[in-house]
Amino acid sequence: MAAPSAATRRKLQRKFKLRGFTLKVDALEEAAAFLARFPDAEDDALDLLLDELDKEPLQSSILDRDAVRRVVALLVEADEAVDAASPAATSARSALRVVDSFVVPRFHYDPIKKVFYEHTSRLAIHGEAGDKAALYRDRYQVLLQRLARDIYFSKPAFDTVMTEDDNCEITSIQSLIGCTGRRWIMGVISQLEERQFYLEDLTGAVNTCGFPPLEDREASLSMLMGLDFFGGGVIPTEETVRLSTLEKKAMNDMFVILSDVWLDNYEKTMEKLGVVLDGYDSLEAVPSLFVLMGNFCSRPCNLAFNSFEELRLQFGKLGEMIAARSRLKEHSRFLFIPGPDDAGPSKALPRCALPKYLTEELQKHIPNAIFVSNPCRVKFYTQEIVFFRQDLLYRMRRSCLIPPTTEETSDPFEHLVATITHQSHLCPLPLTVQPIIWSYDHCLRLYPTPHTIVLGDKSDQKAFKYTGITCFNPGSFANDSTFAAYRPCTKEVELSALES
């Protein structure tokens, strides 16, 4: 194979950089070889290659030969590779990017330099004692740096005469010694003694509490200097403008979300799923994404062979059902997120994707099905969406120390949304209630706040827009036959249910 020309090298490096990728030498040569197949349509072929790479669950934004070759092989196999590169096709193909929790970048905050820096060393699943302490310290630092920018809690730029009621500057607990009057502190709730709860920061503890105020998404982004907290790669300004334009035109794109899908209850579940699939298959524009969230068993999936084998076969039958709807198989993507009781190495969060043994039968029928962690993240053009399957409302209410105020609302779901967004964390429960892999706690952060949060919960379905964040629970498909449709272009949620 002839070496690519200098002009081709520059072109490839520039285009890939605009999409947030860096090419290794062998990857560049692989990409150049692909372009050489289409001398009359190089630009279209390159756009198509980049669009397909955008959809891949890549481990890094630095691409090697294998990553590029895998996508090139798929494109070469397609007889209509050039036709698929038309603007209408590529816009739909490049819209969606799924981010597994275990590839979300981790950042630490430096309170001295007041900047975030990326953690570059390998993260251990089984952490050491220091990792548990770092979990709480990192959560605290993220919220504290956010709070320090709030106009009510930041120190005035110029010395002015202020009363105690006006000055809400945060003080460390250690600095309270010898102070009089009212002071504002920030910390985490801890139980240092039986039946005694304290508010603890990095220097000490007291016994009062309250929520930190929420920060606007754009304000957070302006302070992060282009760091990729969400995952999926940094999008340059030029590419953001292009994607924003395409996003506004994607009026027909729709996500259909079903939670608590019991596949072991075969006849009842499959009948209901068939009705849902038939309904959307009949639309002029079929949904671009179906999201199926666990639990996929009506009972906790144990290590018994029969339990695994039964679920494996049911996944195969589900694949047959989807494949029978040729329009859905061709134009829709199917995303599977495990539930809290599904098969996996442990119940600690984040949960890894369903084991390959269970899913291989389905993938024979639906090769482009995506099996991902819980929680997981999806980028749709420029929009950031978080999916989380956990019966969180019940557990949060059981662990509540102080009853929520009913001045603004008495709705439990709205209280839940306010809690997780103000805490910038999907599951702010004690580790004794919900274990979390210490080194991967950052995967559950909601900072900066995403555009949309989908909370799959067994409680009643509900949609709520809070400070510009769209939050909704599709309900339990197994118990109530409820599900939801989401239109990313307008951020509208359609709560749906099958008739009894």
Short mmCIF file of C-alpha atoms in Angstrom, two decimals:
data_model
loop_
_atom_site.label_atom_id
_atom_site.label_comp_id
_atom_site.label_asym_id
_atom_site.label_seq_id
_atom_site.Cartn_x
_atom_site.Cartn_y
_atom_site.Cartn_z
CA MET A 1 0.00 0.00 0.00
CA ALA A 2 1.40 3.38 -1.04
CA ALA A 3 2.01 5.90 1.72
CA PRO A 4 -0.61 8.68 1.83
CA SER A 5 0.41 12.05 0.44
CA ALA A 6 1.20 14.97 2.73
CA ALA A 7 -2.03 16.70 1.66
CA THR A 8 -4.09 13.61 2.54
CA ARG A 9 -2.36 13.33 5.92
CA ARG A 10 -3.12 16.98 6.75
CA LYS A 11 -6.71 16.58 5.62
CA LEU A 12 -7.26 13.48 7.73
CA GLN A 13 -5.62 14.95 10.82
CA ARG A 14 -7.67 18.17 10.52
CA LYS A 15 -11.00 16.38 10.01
CA PHE A 16 -10.43 13.88 12.81
CA LYS A 17 -9.32 16.65 15.17
CA LEU A 18 -12.56 18.55 14.46
CA ARG A 19 -14.45 15.48 15.70
CA GLY A 20 -12.31 15.23 18.83
CA PHE A 21 -10.09 12.33 17.64
CA THR A 22 -6.31 11.94 17.47
CA LEU A 23 -4.88 9.50 14.92
CA LYS A 24 -1.93 7.24 15.52
CA VAL A 25 0.29 6.67 12.46
CA ASP A 26 -1.12 3.20 11.68
CA ALA A 27 -4.69 4.49 12.09
CA LEU A 28 -4.00 7.35 9.69
CA GLU A 29 -2.72 4.90 7.09
CA GLU A 30 -5.85 2.74 7.52
CA ALA A 31 -8.11 5.75 7.03
CA ALA A 32 -6.14 6.87 3.96
CA ALA A 33 -6.49 3.41 2.43
CA PHE A 34 -10.27 3.62 2.90
CA LEU A 35 -10.43 7.02 1.16
CA ALA A 36 -8.42 5.63 -1.76
CA ARG A 37 -11.37 3.35 -2.53
CA PHE A 38 -13.51 6.39 -3.36
CA PRO A 39 -11.40 8.79 -5.47
CA ASP A 40 -14.49 10.63 -6.72
CA ALA A 41 -16.15 10.95 -3.31
CA GLU A 42 -13.35 11.33 -0.78
CA ASP A 43 -15.09 13.96 1.35
CA ASP A 44 -18.33 11.96 1.56
CA ALA A 45 -16.42 8.78 2.39
CA LEU A 46 -14.46 10.57 5.11
CA ASP A 47 -17.62 12.04 6.64
CA LEU A 48 -19.19 8.60 6.66
CA LEU A 49 -16.14 7.08 8.34
CA LEU A 50 -16.19 9.78 11.04
CA ASP A 51 -19.94 9.37 11.55
CA GLU A 52 -19.53 5.64 12.13
CA LEU A 53 -16.61 6.18 14.50
CA ASP A 54 -18.80 8.59 16.48
CA LYS A 55 -21.19 5.71 17.18
CA GLU A 56 -18.51 3.33 18.43
CA PRO A 57 -18.08 2.81 22.23
CA LEU A 58 -14.40 3.76 22.04
CA GLN A 59 -12.08 3.40 25.01
CA SER A 60 -10.14 6.54 24.08
CA SER A 61 -10.23 9.49 21.69
CA ILE A 62 -6.75 8.42 20.51
CA LEU A 63 -7.45 5.99 17.66
CA ASP A 64 -5.23 3.07 16.70
CA ARG A 65 -5.35 0.86 13.60
CA ASP A 66 -7.77 -1.68 15.14
CA ALA A 67 -10.40 0.93 16.00
CA VAL A 68 -10.39 2.38 12.47
CA ARG A 69 -10.11 -1.01 10.76
CA ARG A 70 -13.17 -2.34 12.60
CA VAL A 71 -15.34 0.48 11.25
CA VAL A 72 -13.77 0.38 7.77
CA ALA A 73 -14.58 -3.34 7.52
CA LEU A 74 -18.25 -2.64 8.23
CA LEU A 75 -18.40 0.13 5.63
CA VAL A 76 -16.63 -1.85 2.94
CA GLU A 77 -19.12 -4.69 3.40
CA ALA A 78 -22.00 -2.30 2.69
CA ASP A 79 -22.81 -2.16 -1.02
CA GLU A 80 -24.24 1.32 -0.72
CA ALA A 81 -21.42 2.97 1.25
CA VAL A 82 -21.30 6.05 -0.97
CA ASP A 83 -25.09 6.45 -1.11
CA ALA A 84 -25.28 6.26 2.69
CA ALA A 85 -23.05 9.31 2.89
CA SER A 86 -25.78 11.71 1.74
CA PRO A 87 -26.52 14.53 4.21
CA ALA A 88 -29.92 13.10 5.18
CA ALA A 89 -28.42 9.71 6.01
CA THR A 90 -25.28 10.88 7.76
CA SER A 91 -27.16 13.26 10.02
CA ALA A 92 -29.20 10.41 11.46
CA ARG A 93 -26.23 8.03 11.64
CA SER A 94 -23.92 10.47 13.42
CA ALA A 95 -26.52 11.73 15.89
CA LEU A 96 -26.17 9.04 18.53
CA ARG A 97 -23.23 8.17 20.73
CA VAL A 98 -23.50 5.85 23.74
CA VAL A 99 -21.04 6.28 26.63
CA ASP A 100 -20.51 3.34 28.99
CA SER A 101 -19.94 4.30 32.64
CA PHE A 102 -16.59 2.55 32.74
CA VAL A 103 -15.08 4.83 30.06
CA VAL A 104 -16.31 8.13 31.56
CA PRO A 105 -13.25 10.34 32.28
CA ARG A 106 -12.47 11.04 35.93
CA PHE A 107 -11.42 14.51 37.09
CA HIS A 108 -10.08 15.81 40.41
CA TYR A 109 -10.38 19.39 41.62
CA ASP A 110 -7.31 21.25 42.83
CA PRO A 111 -8.58 23.77 45.46
CA ILE A 112 -5.26 25.66 45.39
CA LYS A 113 -5.01 26.25 41.65
CA LYS A 114 -8.81 26.14 41.31
CA VAL A 115 -8.74 23.90 38.24
CA PHE A 116 -9.78 20.35 37.36
CA TYR A 117 -7.19 17.86 36.16
CA GLU A 118 -7.84 14.47 34.58
CA HIS A 119 -6.99 11.23 36.37
CA THR A 120 -4.80 9.37 33.88
CA SER A 121 -3.75 6.22 35.73
CA ARG A 122 -5.75 2.99 35.69
CA LEU A 123 -8.83 2.80 37.91
CA ALA A 124 -9.14 -0.31 40.08
CA ILE A 125 -12.46 -2.12 40.52
CA HIS A 126 -11.39 -3.27 44.00
CA GLY A 127 -10.05 -0.06 45.50
CA GLU A 128 -7.95 0.57 48.57
CA ALA A 129 -9.03 2.38 51.74
CA GLY A 130 -7.83 5.70 50.37
CA ASP A 131 -10.20 5.36 47.40
CA LYS A 132 -13.21 5.35 49.72
CA ALA A 133 -12.04 8.57 51.38
CA ALA A 134 -11.36 10.08 47.94
CA LEU A 135 -14.94 9.28 46.91
CA TYR A 136 -16.39 11.64 49.51
CA ARG A 137 -13.60 14.19 49.18
CA ASP A 138 -14.12 14.47 45.42
CA ARG A 139 -17.89 14.82 45.79
CA TYR A 140 -17.34 17.54 48.36
CA GLN A 141 -14.80 19.44 46.27
CA VAL A 142 -17.06 19.41 43.18
CA LEU A 143 -19.94 20.93 45.13
CA LEU A 144 -17.77 23.37 47.06
CA GLN A 145 -16.15 24.87 43.94
CA ARG A 146 -19.61 25.20 42.43
CA LEU A 147 -20.97 26.88 45.54
CA ALA A 148 -18.03 29.30 45.70
CA ARG A 149 -19.24 30.87 42.42
CA ASP A 150 -22.79 31.42 43.64
CA ILE A 151 -23.49 35.13 44.10
CA TYR A 152 -24.91 34.58 47.59
CA PHE A 153 -21.98 32.54 48.86
CA SER A 154 -18.99 34.11 47.14
CA LYS A 155 -16.76 36.77 48.66
CA PRO A 156 -17.38 40.25 47.20
CA ALA A 157 -14.73 41.41 44.73
CA PHE A 158 -14.49 44.77 46.53
CA ASP A 159 -14.64 45.49 50.23
CA THR A 160 -18.11 46.71 51.04
CA VAL A 161 -20.05 47.21 54.23
CA MET A 162 -22.14 44.05 54.64
CA THR A 163 -24.30 42.80 57.46
CA GLU A 164 -24.18 39.22 58.74
CA ASP A 165 -27.43 38.54 56.90
CA ASP A 166 -25.90 39.70 53.59
CA ASN A 167 -22.57 37.89 53.91
CA CYS A 168 -23.01 34.16 53.24
CA GLU A 169 -19.38 33.37 52.47
CA ILE A 170 -18.53 29.73 53.22
CA THR A 171 -16.34 29.17 56.29
CA SER A 172 -14.51 25.95 57.16
CA ILE A 173 -15.56 24.27 60.40
CA GLN A 174 -12.03 24.59 61.74
CA SER A 175 -12.27 28.37 61.34
CA LEU A 176 -15.35 28.54 63.59
CA ILE A 177 -13.21 28.27 66.72
CA GLY A 178 -13.34 31.62 68.51
CA CYS A 179 -15.90 33.08 66.07
CA THR A 180 -19.17 34.67 67.17
CA GLY A 181 -22.34 35.32 65.22
CA ARG A 182 -23.76 33.31 62.33
CA ARG A 183 -21.47 31.51 59.86
CA TRP A 184 -22.14 29.43 56.73
CA ILE A 185 -20.38 26.11 56.24
CA MET A 186 -20.67 23.24 53.76
CA GLY A 187 -20.09 19.54 54.36
CA VAL A 188 -21.51 16.04 54.16
CA ILE A 189 -23.94 14.44 56.61
CA SER A 190 -22.22 11.76 58.69
CA GLN A 191 -23.17 9.65 61.70
CA LEU A 192 -20.21 9.85 64.07
CA GLU A 193 -22.20 8.57 67.05
CA GLU A 194 -25.33 6.45 67.36
CA ARG A 195 -28.45 8.57 66.74
CA GLN A 196 -26.31 11.68 66.28
CA PHE A 197 -25.88 13.22 62.82
CA TYR A 198 -23.30 15.86 61.97
CA LEU A 199 -22.38 18.10 59.08
CA GLU A 200 -18.72 17.34 58.38
CA ASP A 201 -16.21 19.06 56.09
CA LEU A 202 -12.48 18.39 55.59
CA THR A 203 -11.64 20.08 58.92
CA GLY A 204 -14.36 19.20 61.46
CA ALA A 205 -18.08 18.65 62.16
CA VAL A 206 -21.19 20.51 63.45
CA ASN A 207 -24.89 19.60 63.59
CA THR A 208 -26.90 21.68 61.06
CA CYS A 209 -27.64 21.07 57.35
CA GLY A 210 -29.13 22.31 54.04
CA PHE A 211 -28.77 21.86 50.25
CA PRO A 212 -26.17 23.69 48.14
CA PRO A 213 -27.78 25.83 45.40
CA LEU A 214 -27.85 24.51 41.83
CA GLU A 215 -25.57 26.03 39.20
CA ASP A 216 -26.69 26.70 35.63
CA ARG A 217 -25.20 24.27 33.10
CA GLU A 218 -23.69 27.01 30.96
CA ALA A 219 -22.03 28.60 33.99
CA SER A 220 -20.42 25.25 34.86
CA LEU A 221 -19.21 24.67 31.31
CA SER A 222 -17.64 28.13 31.13
CA MET A 223 -15.38 27.22 34.06
CA LEU A 224 -14.25 23.82 32.76
CA MET A 225 -12.16 25.04 29.82
CA GLY A 226 -13.38 22.37 27.39
CA LEU A 227 -12.81 19.37 29.70
CA ASP A 228 -14.90 16.31 28.81
CA PHE A 229 -16.79 15.47 32.01
CA PHE A 230 -19.62 13.67 30.17
CA GLY A 231 -17.51 11.31 28.07
CA GLY A 232 -17.56 10.66 24.36
CA GLY A 233 -14.88 13.17 23.46
CA VAL A 234 -14.56 16.95 23.34
CA ILE A 235 -16.49 18.52 20.47
CA PRO A 236 -14.72 21.53 18.88
CA THR A 237 -16.69 24.75 18.42
CA GLU A 238 -17.02 24.32 14.65
CA GLU A 239 -18.40 20.81 15.05
CA THR A 240 -20.77 21.93 17.82
CA VAL A 241 -22.29 24.52 15.49
CA ARG A 242 -22.74 21.89 12.77
CA LEU A 243 -24.33 19.40 15.15
CA SER A 244 -26.61 22.06 16.67
CA THR A 245 -27.94 22.87 13.21
CA LEU A 246 -28.63 19.20 12.51
CA GLU A 247 -30.23 18.75 15.93
CA LYS A 248 -32.77 21.49 15.25
CA LYS A 249 -33.74 19.78 12.00
CA ALA A 250 -34.19 16.34 13.60
CA MET A 251 -37.90 16.84 14.21
CA ASN A 252 -38.76 13.18 13.54
CA ASP A 253 -36.20 11.62 15.86
CA MET A 254 -37.71 9.89 18.88
CA PHE A 255 -36.50 7.69 21.75
CA VAL A 256 -38.84 5.04 23.20
CA ILE A 257 -37.98 4.00 26.76
CA LEU A 258 -39.33 0.91 28.54
CA SER A 259 -38.26 0.07 32.08
CA ASP A 260 -38.74 -3.10 34.12
CA VAL A 261 -39.14 -5.44 31.13
CA TRP A 262 -39.61 -8.98 32.46
CA LEU A 263 -38.52 -11.33 29.70
CA ASP A 264 -38.99 -14.45 31.82
CA ASN A 265 -42.74 -13.71 31.93
CA TYR A 266 -42.68 -14.64 28.27
CA GLU A 267 -46.25 -14.71 26.93
CA LYS A 268 -47.50 -11.61 28.75
CA THR A 269 -44.38 -9.51 28.14
CA MET A 270 -43.92 -10.50 24.51
CA GLU A 271 -47.54 -9.77 23.72
CA LYS A 272 -47.23 -6.28 25.17
CA LEU A 273 -43.87 -5.66 23.51
CA GLY A 274 -45.35 -6.77 20.20
CA VAL A 275 -48.11 -4.17 20.52
CA VAL A 276 -45.56 -1.41 21.24
CA LEU A 277 -43.27 -2.42 18.38
CA ASP A 278 -46.16 -2.71 15.91
CA GLY A 279 -47.40 0.73 16.90
CA TYR A 280 -44.08 2.43 16.22
CA ASP A 281 -43.33 0.28 13.16
CA SER A 282 -46.44 1.72 11.53
CA LEU A 283 -45.24 5.32 11.86
CA GLU A 284 -43.90 7.14 8.82
CA ALA A 285 -40.65 7.85 10.71
CA VAL A 286 -39.73 5.03 13.09
CA PRO A 287 -37.98 5.84 16.42
CA SER A 288 -34.22 6.24 16.13
CA LEU A 289 -33.64 4.55 19.52
CA PHE A 290 -35.43 2.02 21.72
CA VAL A 291 -34.12 1.84 25.28
CA LEU A 292 -34.99 -1.30 27.26
CA MET A 293 -34.08 -1.11 30.94
CA GLY A 294 -34.07 -4.02 33.41
CA ASN A 295 -34.96 -5.79 35.43
CA PHE A 296 -35.22 -8.42 32.71
CA CYS A 297 -36.27 -11.06 35.27
CA SER A 298 -39.31 -10.87 37.54
CA ARG A 299 -37.13 -12.33 40.30
CA PRO A 300 -33.47 -11.70 41.17
CA CYS A 301 -31.29 -13.51 38.63
CA ASN A 302 -29.07 -15.93 40.56
CA LEU A 303 -26.11 -18.01 39.52
CA ALA A 304 -28.15 -21.15 38.83
CA PHE A 305 -27.57 -22.44 35.30
CA ASN A 306 -31.29 -22.86 34.55
CA SER A 307 -31.99 -19.23 35.39
CA PHE A 308 -29.28 -18.02 33.00
CA GLU A 309 -30.28 -20.41 30.23
CA GLU A 310 -33.94 -19.40 30.43
CA LEU A 311 -33.12 -15.70 30.14
CA ARG A 312 -30.64 -16.38 27.30
CA LEU A 313 -33.35 -18.09 25.25
CA GLN A 314 -35.85 -15.32 25.96
CA PHE A 315 -33.34 -12.75 24.64
CA GLY A 316 -33.14 -14.85 21.48
CA LYS A 317 -36.91 -14.78 21.06
CA LEU A 318 -36.92 -11.02 21.60
CA GLY A 319 -34.34 -10.72 18.80
CA GLU A 320 -36.60 -12.72 16.49
CA MET A 321 -39.52 -10.44 17.34
CA ILE A 322 -37.55 -7.27 16.55
CA ALA A 323 -36.05 -8.76 13.36
CA ALA A 324 -39.57 -9.55 12.11
CA ARG A 325 -40.17 -5.76 11.92
CA SER A 326 -37.77 -5.02 9.11
CA ARG A 327 -38.15 -1.21 9.31
CA LEU A 328 -37.25 -1.18 13.01
CA LYS A 329 -34.34 -3.55 12.49
CA GLU A 330 -32.94 -1.37 9.70
CA HIS A 331 -33.56 2.14 11.01
CA SER A 332 -33.74 1.88 14.83
CA ARG A 333 -31.05 1.18 17.42
CA PHE A 334 -31.77 -0.94 20.52
CA LEU A 335 -30.05 -0.10 23.80
CA PHE A 336 -30.18 -2.53 26.76
CA ILE A 337 -29.45 -1.33 30.31
CA PRO A 338 -29.33 -3.84 33.21
CA GLY A 339 -31.52 -3.39 36.27
CA PRO A 340 -30.60 -3.72 39.96
CA ASP A 341 -31.52 -7.42 40.13
CA ASP A 342 -30.12 -8.54 36.76
CA ALA A 343 -27.16 -10.87 36.32
CA GLY A 344 -23.82 -9.29 37.13
CA PRO A 345 -20.74 -9.60 39.34
CA SER A 346 -22.25 -7.50 42.15
CA LYS A 347 -24.98 -5.03 43.04
CA ALA A 348 -22.50 -2.16 43.39
CA LEU A 349 -22.89 0.81 41.06
CA PRO A 350 -22.08 1.33 38.28
CA ARG A 351 -23.38 -2.02 37.01
CA CYS A 352 -21.53 -3.48 34.03
CA ALA A 353 -23.38 -4.51 30.87
CA LEU A 354 -25.28 -7.80 30.72
CA PRO A 355 -22.98 -10.82 30.27
CA LYS A 356 -22.28 -11.78 26.66
CA TYR A 357 -23.57 -15.30 27.32
CA LEU A 358 -27.06 -13.88 27.87
CA THR A 359 -27.06 -11.54 24.89
CA GLU A 360 -25.39 -13.48 22.08
CA GLU A 361 -28.65 -15.09 20.91
CA LEU A 362 -30.29 -11.68 20.53
CA GLN A 363 -27.29 -10.24 18.70
CA LYS A 364 -27.53 -12.97 16.07
CA HIS A 365 -30.79 -11.33 15.01
CA ILE A 366 -29.98 -7.69 15.89
CA PRO A 367 -26.23 -7.21 15.29
CA ASN A 368 -26.29 -3.49 16.09
CA ALA A 369 -27.94 -3.94 19.52
CA ILE A 370 -26.00 -2.09 22.23
CA PHE A 371 -25.49 -3.55 25.71
CA VAL A 372 -24.20 -0.98 28.14
CA SER A 373 -23.66 -0.22 31.83
CA ASN A 374 -26.12 1.13 34.38
CA PRO A 375 -26.07 4.12 34.53
CA CYS A 376 -25.10 5.07 31.00
CA ARG A 377 -24.90 8.26 28.98
CA VAL A 378 -26.07 9.10 25.47
CA LYS A 379 -25.06 12.03 23.30
CA PHE A 380 -27.61 13.00 20.67
CA TYR A 381 -25.90 15.60 18.50
CA THR A 382 -25.03 18.16 21.23
CA GLN A 383 -27.61 16.98 23.76
CA GLU A 384 -26.47 15.04 26.85
CA ILE A 385 -28.85 12.42 28.28
CA VAL A 386 -28.31 10.22 31.36
CA PHE A 387 -30.15 6.90 31.83
CA PHE A 388 -30.32 5.29 35.29
CA ARG A 389 -32.30 2.19 36.26
CA GLN A 390 -32.76 1.98 40.02
CA ASP A 391 -35.75 1.95 42.36
CA LEU A 392 -34.39 5.16 43.80
CA LEU A 393 -37.51 6.93 45.04
CA TYR A 394 -38.41 4.27 47.60
CA ARG A 395 -34.86 3.94 48.88
CA MET A 396 -34.31 7.69 49.14
CA ARG A 397 -37.52 8.13 51.13
CA ARG A 398 -36.53 5.32 53.50
CA SER A 399 -33.12 6.91 54.08
CA CYS A 400 -34.51 10.43 54.54
CA LEU A 401 -33.34 12.09 57.77
CA ILE A 402 -35.44 15.26 57.52
CA PRO A 403 -38.88 15.23 55.83
CA PRO A 404 -38.87 17.33 52.63
CA THR A 405 -40.60 20.70 52.82
CA THR A 406 -44.01 20.91 51.16
CA GLU A 407 -43.92 24.66 50.60
CA GLU A 408 -43.13 24.38 46.87
CA THR A 409 -44.36 20.85 46.15
CA SER A 410 -45.50 17.69 47.89
CA ASP A 411 -44.69 15.44 44.93
CA PRO A 412 -42.07 12.81 45.95
CA PHE A 413 -40.64 12.54 42.42
CA GLU A 414 -40.06 16.29 42.25
CA HIS A 415 -38.29 16.11 45.61
CA LEU A 416 -36.12 13.29 44.26
CA VAL A 417 -35.17 15.28 41.14
CA ALA A 418 -34.30 18.34 43.24
CA THR A 419 -32.14 16.21 45.54
CA ILE A 420 -30.00 14.50 42.91
CA THR A 421 -29.50 17.67 40.84
CA HIS A 422 -28.52 19.82 43.84
CA GLN A 423 -26.20 17.04 45.02
CA SER A 424 -24.82 16.61 41.46
CA HIS A 425 -25.03 12.85 41.97
CA LEU A 426 -27.43 10.15 40.77
CA CYS A 427 -27.40 8.18 44.01
CA PRO A 428 -26.52 10.26 47.12
CA LEU A 429 -27.25 7.38 49.50
CA PRO A 430 -24.95 5.99 52.20
CA LEU A 431 -22.63 3.26 50.89
CA THR A 432 -24.21 0.88 53.40
CA VAL A 433 -27.56 1.35 51.62
CA GLN A 434 -26.23 1.37 48.03
CA PRO A 435 -22.64 0.17 47.49
CA ILE A 436 -20.63 2.07 44.88
CA ILE A 437 -17.33 1.07 43.29
CA TRP A 438 -15.11 3.65 44.98
CA SER A 439 -12.91 4.46 42.01
CA TYR A 440 -15.92 4.85 39.69
CA ASP A 441 -18.11 7.11 41.80
CA HIS A 442 -17.49 9.88 39.25
CA CYS A 443 -19.63 7.93 36.74
CA LEU A 444 -22.70 8.82 38.80
CA ARG A 445 -22.02 12.55 38.93
CA LEU A 446 -24.41 15.02 37.37
CA TYR A 447 -21.90 17.79 36.84
CA PRO A 448 -22.28 19.78 34.71
CA THR A 449 -26.00 19.08 34.74
CA PRO A 450 -27.11 17.11 31.65
CA HIS A 451 -29.98 18.25 29.45
CA THR A 452 -32.13 15.22 30.32
CA ILE A 453 -32.21 12.60 33.10
CA VAL A 454 -34.19 9.37 32.68
CA LEU A 455 -34.84 7.63 36.01
CA GLY A 456 -36.21 4.12 35.46
CA ASP A 457 -38.18 3.40 38.64
CA LYS A 458 -40.99 1.06 39.68
CA SER A 459 -42.97 4.01 41.00
CA ASP A 460 -45.66 5.75 38.95
CA GLN A 461 -44.51 7.32 35.70
CA LYS A 462 -43.86 11.04 35.94
CA ALA A 463 -42.29 13.87 33.93
CA PHE A 464 -40.92 17.03 35.50
CA LYS A 465 -38.85 19.92 34.16
CA TYR A 466 -36.62 21.38 36.86
CA THR A 467 -34.52 24.52 36.25
CA GLY A 468 -34.36 23.65 32.55
CA ILE A 469 -33.47 19.96 33.10
CA THR A 470 -35.96 17.46 31.66
CA CYS A 471 -36.45 14.54 34.08
CA PHE A 472 -38.86 11.65 33.72
CA ASN A 473 -39.66 8.13 34.90
CA PRO A 474 -41.20 5.86 32.23
CA GLY A 475 -42.80 3.69 34.93
CA SER A 476 -42.89 -0.11 35.18
CA PHE A 477 -43.70 -1.81 31.88
CA ALA A 478 -44.13 -5.16 33.62
CA ASN A 479 -46.52 -3.97 36.34
CA ASP A 480 -48.39 -1.05 34.77
CA SER A 481 -47.75 -1.44 31.00
CA THR A 482 -46.34 2.10 31.01
CA PHE A 483 -43.50 3.53 28.93
CA ALA A 484 -42.38 6.88 27.55
CA ALA A 485 -41.44 8.51 24.26
CA TYR A 486 -38.92 11.35 24.23
CA ARG A 487 -38.33 13.81 21.39
CA PRO A 488 -34.79 15.21 21.79
CA CYS A 489 -35.34 18.07 19.35
CA THR A 490 -38.00 19.69 21.54
CA LYS A 491 -37.21 17.87 24.83
CA GLU A 492 -40.86 16.83 25.01
CA VAL A 493 -41.87 13.70 26.94
CA GLU A 494 -44.93 11.65 26.03
CA LEU A 495 -46.00 9.38 28.90
CA SER A 496 -47.77 6.37 27.42
CA ALA A 497 -49.51 3.19 28.55
CA LEU A 498 -51.13 0.19 26.92
CA GLU A 499 -54.82 -0.29 27.48
CA SER A 500 -55.75 -3.12 29.83
#
